[in-house]
Amino acid sequence: MALCPFAFSGNLSKGLVAADAQKHTNLSSQWIHGADLPFHPFCKNNQVRKNTTGICATLSERGEYFSQKPPTPLLDTINYPIHMKNLSTKELQQLADELRSDVIFNVSKTGGHLGSSLGVIELTVALHYVFNAPQDRILWDVGHQAYPHKILTGRRDKMPSLRQTGGLSGFTKRSESDYDCFGAGHSSTTISAGLGMAVGRDLKGRKNNVVAVIGDGAMTAGQAYEAMNNAGYLDSDMIVILNDNKQVSLPTANLDGPTAPVGALSSALSRLQSNRPLRELREVAKGVTKQIGGPMHEIAAKVDEYARGMISGSGSTLFEELGLYYIGPVDGHNIDDLTAILREVKSTKTTGPVLIHVVTEKGRGYPYAEKAADKYHGVTKFDPATGKQFKSSAPTQSYTTYFAEALIAEAEADKDIVAIHAAMGGGTGLNLFQRRFPTRCFDVGIAEQHAVTFAAGLACEEIKPFCAIYSSFLQRAYDQVVHDVDLQKLPVRFAMDRAGLVGADGPTHCGAFDVTFMACLPNMVVMAPSDEAELFHMVATAAAIDDRPSCFRYPRGNGLGVELPPGNKGKPLEIGKGRILIEGERVALLGYGSAVQSCIAAAALVETRGLQLTVADARFCKPLDHALIRSLAKSHEVLITVEEGSIGGFGSHVAQFMALDGLLDGSLKWRPLVLPDRYIDHGAPVDQQMEAGLTPAHIAATVFNILGKAREALEIMS
Amino acid sequence: MSSTHIAHPLPTNRFSFPRSTRPLHQHPPHSISFRSRPAPLHIRSALNGTLSETAAAMSLYDLLGISETGSLLEIKQAYKQLARKYHPDVSPPVLVEEHTQRFIQVQEAYETLSDPRRRALYDHHVASGLHLAFAARRNGRFDEEMEDRGEWKDRWQSQLSELKRRSVQKENADGMSWGARMRRERNGV
């Protein structure tokens, strides 16, 4: 049986190309019996094996990947990059294959970001082989592709704890390991940070290398250009690796399949990959030679050399103009090429900033990922052999989906409504909107600042823009919100998904601050639904608010199962009016957003101990329901405001109002429950709630503590 | 064979042609993605090889078997004859591949020579020594991509040598950038 030195994935793509689908399914039978093959488990026989039964089962039944984790003898000997230094290139290839299967099997058990990690396996191996981390700084933009990096840098045994409470972070994290030079989670920061590290190195007189890996999607963000602009000017030695896989949005696909990446930059990068000018020039040169004949051969050779020099010299105007020396494109799955280039660049002194354009394929090496429209970007636990993800079936849908449906219903009624997102068609649910209204959905790439000002511009023309940006990503666009939208009182609507704690993604994606930074703006209407029906109504409310900006926040997770408004069309709420959900006495819980549900649960807990709490849903943080607050303050001994946000948010606004209204001058006790003044680490949502102290039990205990019933408080908490 | 249908400029009113349901492969189907392309790889590369050989060997006139001063009528007659001879549908199975290549070349020759303007341009090129007849034709994005990748290595190798050259230049030149100043300090210059 022929042993081929190429990775499993490489053969697969060639296989798909050289054979038709029929043959492909024949070949798949070999992979299931991988254990029988002599050493190289991913090797496929180049000959086509006839399917003995004569009938090909469908791919999903057959399973195109191992069901058991194959042995990884070489990877088992590598704990740190230093153990890789003596490997031959063939062994590096084998290491890459083993690393690939390790990533797949690890992620299959924990869930996480798969596609991106698979695309950079060879790159990771090449980087750690050529460079000496941690002295050499290797930065990973966003960090979600750093799983192979983590495996190679001493954290392989901790991979089962990936994204779990108390386990490895799903992104790079400085406090986790010396090899993670810079924490990431949001995109487009590595060139900036890398430049900072390079300049710091120069100031300190050190001689290490700095390598920043950034994707073509992250390149759509302005910060990358700010960084390159500065890097070219400062001329400090550093290497930028542009990992180009033609994936800009998440997913780079609509509901019907893959699409071209948004943005003009992507086509510019594609043009760099095409060699037409050089080829045509070569053909001309060949033609000249043949036509003219023998003695002119030397001249013809010169023509060829000049042609090559001309074309490669003007390799890439875009980056060259910014002052980065461009090398590429390079096949990102060919370890020989990668190591050769990296070694050359490393050994060259005085390079200034260099950009290596590496072309990879997201999801490479795992057939299901390669074929999926979203390239298996983010997956739950799955079965490696069939690629089927174990999605727990919930009785309700996510808030994200409800938002999209609500917006569609509004847009059906009002043709001026458009939706804008920043490369997050899947995460914001706007792919659903895009399918229904393809010309009214705008994906601007990873460019939140531009998205907000773009929306402001639309609002000037009496369009009704809905900006769907995650709470934590909106942080990037804060000045645009203040200066371009709020200051001019333009009616832009902000739909902030992933508000509050978000679970496994951790603090980089946590939406802790949006109430604080939105509610302090003079013209902004700030509201939060307590359940999905309220979300529908708030979308309608926001659509109706046409004279000032508005925003609403909703958490990650599924709805509660309350009845939805008919036709998915909400009714605009009265602005600045909350509602009382449970009538009680002595203690009032005034919740904001999803915290209202915790309050209701707390009230149930407390009721068993003989106390009836009042639970109210504020709905609006700005403008506050003054009447509601006054009535609660006057008829209760204690008022507790609860929100899943940082200090300075809803509770602070309530306190400010009460103080100014004289409500705090009497015997009322006011207590705020907010997220603590520290970052909550990634973990299961339940664990995070515990850590933050916002579970129903915590709320109930707080009630008892204030009433002086310490014993009941302790009982509830244990 | 390719499953795309391409309209071809055969003057159908001139002669009857055994109408084939199999479309003629002529221009590359630009919209087909890399993966779903049905046509086998080996035919492409054979096509490539022969095309460039032909380009080197003969002019369009030789291909059609006429003199360089042939009239339009002669060109048309020659084309009809050769098209009938080399059309894949009437070729014996053994020779289908070779004949297909020929057919396409004949097709292109006819296209160029039957248009007076293009013929004039071609004649001018031949006179000035550039043989572009088959140069820029390529057989599809698929091939372009494969060829592209093959050429990448050459490209980045020359880029690396250029980088080395530049770095020497940078070291010797009296650079004023911040980075250059720091390097001088670090190297004790």
XYZ file of N, CA, C and O in Angstrom, chain A residues 279-334:
224
model
N 2.295 34.989 -15.832
C 2.171 33.897 -16.790
C 2.114 34.412 -18.211
O 2.782 33.912 -19.100
N 1.317 35.432 -18.394
C 1.179 35.936 -19.758
C 2.478 36.500 -20.261
O 2.862 36.317 -21.411
N 3.150 37.156 -19.363
C 4.435 37.712 -19.757
C 5.406 36.598 -20.119
O 6.170 36.687 -21.073
N 5.309 35.508 -19.362
C 6.175 34.358 -19.633
C 5.888 33.774 -21.003
O 6.782 33.392 -21.740
N 4.590 33.681 -21.296
C 4.212 33.115 -22.586
C 4.735 33.981 -23.714
O 5.201 33.488 -24.744
N 4.640 35.265 -23.492
C 5.175 36.174 -24.505
C 6.656 35.886 -24.692
O 7.153 35.762 -25.801
N 7.329 35.773 -23.576
C 8.767 35.528 -23.647
C 9.060 34.227 -24.381
O 9.949 34.160 -25.228
N 8.284 33.202 -24.054
C 8.476 31.906 -24.735
C 8.251 32.060 -26.222
O 8.999 31.556 -27.051
N 7.171 32.764 -26.518
C 6.842 32.950 -27.924
C 7.968 33.639 -28.659
O 8.337 33.276 -29.768
N 8.529 34.629 -27.982
C 9.621 35.364 -28.618
C 10.778 34.423 -28.916
O 11.328 34.405 -30.013
N 11.129 33.620 -27.917
C 12.263 32.705 -28.097
C 12.068 31.789 -29.278
O 12.909 31.685 -30.146
N 10.904 31.137 -29.259
C 10.672 30.130 -30.290
C 10.648 30.764 -31.663
O 11.080 30.199 -32.646
N 10.096 31.941 -31.697
C 9.977 32.588 -32.991
C 11.344 32.992 -33.523
O 11.658 32.836 -34.687
N 12.128 33.520 -32.613
C 13.401 34.065 -33.065
C 14.460 32.983 -33.212
O 15.258 33.011 -34.107
N 14.459 32.053 -32.283
C 15.369 30.924 -32.488
C 16.570 30.906 -31.584
O 16.745 31.754 -30.719
N 17.380 29.933 -31.814
C 18.505 29.510 -30.972
C 19.362 30.561 -30.315
O 19.359 30.689 -29.100
N 20.107 31.329 -31.081
C 21.097 32.205 -30.472
C 20.486 33.236 -29.547
O 21.187 33.829 -28.725
N 19.197 33.429 -29.657
C 18.572 34.455 -28.837
C 18.132 33.913 -27.490
O 17.447 34.573 -26.741
N 18.535 32.694 -27.202
C 18.072 32.070 -25.958
C 18.470 32.836 -24.718
O 17.692 32.960 -23.768
N 19.701 33.347 -24.742
C 20.140 34.067 -23.529
C 19.258 35.269 -23.307
O 18.902 35.614 -22.193
N 18.945 35.921 -24.422
C 18.085 37.104 -24.281
C 16.724 36.699 -23.733
O 16.158 37.374 -22.881
N 16.243 35.613 -24.236
C 14.930 35.142 -23.780
C 14.966 34.830 -22.294
O 14.035 35.141 -21.557
N 16.067 34.225 -21.857
C 16.172 33.911 -20.431
C 16.157 35.186 -19.619
O 15.547 35.272 -18.554
N 16.837 36.184 -20.146
C 16.860 37.470 -19.450
C 15.455 38.048 -19.377
O 15.051 38.610 -18.364
N 14.740 37.932 -20.508
C 13.374 38.456 -20.513
C 12.568 37.802 -19.402
O 11.831 38.454 -18.670
N 12.761 36.501 -19.267
C 12.027 35.773 -18.242
C 12.386 36.291 -16.864
O 11.547 36.496 -16.004
N 13.652 36.502 -16.671
C 14.102 36.948 -15.360
C 13.553 38.331 -15.054
O 13.091 38.608 -13.945
N 13.576 39.187 -16.048
C 13.038 40.524 -15.831
C 11.546 40.459 -15.543
O 11.036 41.161 -14.692
N 10.889 39.589 -16.325
C 9.442 39.447 -16.126
C 9.165 39.058 -14.684
O 8.335 39.629 -14.005
N 9.929 38.076 -14.230
C 9.723 37.596 -12.869
C 10.013 38.711 -11.871
O 9.275 38.950 -10.942
N 11.107 39.389 -12.125
C 11.466 40.463 -11.195
C 10.432 41.557 -11.176
O 10.047 42.059 -10.123
N 9.958 41.880 -12.373
C 8.958 42.940 -12.448
C 7.716 42.573 -11.661
O 7.203 43.362 -10.904
N 7.266 41.375 -11.906
C 6.002 40.992 -11.270
C 6.184 40.794 -9.768
O 5.408 41.269 -8.980
N 7.240 40.112 -9.368
C 7.369 39.853 -7.939
C 7.748 41.113 -7.196
O 7.427 41.296 -6.048
N 8.426 42.011 -7.904
C 8.772 43.249 -7.237
C 7.526 44.030 -6.852
O 7.429 44.575 -5.764
N 6.586 44.050 -7.736
C 5.363 44.771 -7.403
C 4.368 43.806 -6.780
O 3.212 43.787 -7.100
N 4.892 42.975 -5.880
C 4.087 41.905 -5.290
C 2.768 42.384 -4.762
O 1.735 41.856 -5.080
N 2.822 43.378 -3.926
C 1.538 43.844 -3.460
C 1.609 45.304 -3.123
O 2.163 45.678 -2.106
N 1.017 46.097 -3.954
C 1.088 47.533 -3.759
C 0.500 47.950 -2.422
O 1.068 48.784 -1.737
N -0.619 47.346 -2.072
C -1.327 47.742 -0.851
C -0.408 47.704 0.353
O -0.242 48.696 1.066
N 0.222 46.575 0.603
C 1.059 46.447 1.782
C 2.388 47.149 1.617
O 2.930 47.710 2.566
N 2.909 47.086 0.392
C 4.195 47.741 0.167
C 4.084 49.232 0.426
O 4.973 49.850 1.014
N 2.965 49.815 -0.034
C 2.798 51.246 0.169
C 2.754 51.586 1.640
O 3.180 52.659 2.065
N 2.223 50.676 2.448
C 2.163 50.930 3.884
C 3.497 50.666 4.559
O 3.642 50.882 5.750
N 4.437 50.175 3.791
C 5.769 49.996 4.351
C 6.077 48.597 4.812
O 7.090 48.359 5.460
N 5.199 47.637 4.506
C 5.479 46.256 4.876
C 5.970 45.505 3.649
O 5.350 45.557 2.604
N 7.059 44.778 3.786
C 7.559 44.006 2.659
C 6.699 42.766 2.476
O 6.542 41.977 3.394
N 6.200 42.622 1.270
C 5.220 41.556 1.026
C 5.887 40.297 0.492
O 6.671 40.358 -0.448
N 5.579 39.182 1.088
C 6.050 37.888 0.556
C 4.829 36.999 0.403
O 4.074 36.813 1.338
N 4.667 36.456 -0.776
C 3.562 35.530 -0.898
C 2.963 35.558 -2.296
O 3.458 36.225 -3.170
N 1.845 34.890 -2.547
C 1.193 34.036 -1.558
C 1.914 32.713 -1.335
O 2.668 32.265 -2.184
N 1.692 32.134 -0.180
C 2.354 30.887 0.195
C 1.285 29.870 0.543
O 0.288 30.216 1.155
N 1.508 28.639 0.172
C 0.570 27.579 0.513
C 0.665 27.303 2.013
O 1.656 26.799 2.509
N -0.360 27.642 2.731
C -0.336 27.545 4.183
C -0.435 26.143 4.726
O -0.435 25.957 5.941
N -0.552 25.152 3.853
C -0.622 23.776 4.348
C 0.607 22.989 3.927
O 0.637 21.774 4.059
N 1.596 23.685 3.466
C 2.819 23.029 3.045
C 3.911 23.408 4.033
O 4.433 24.521 4.017
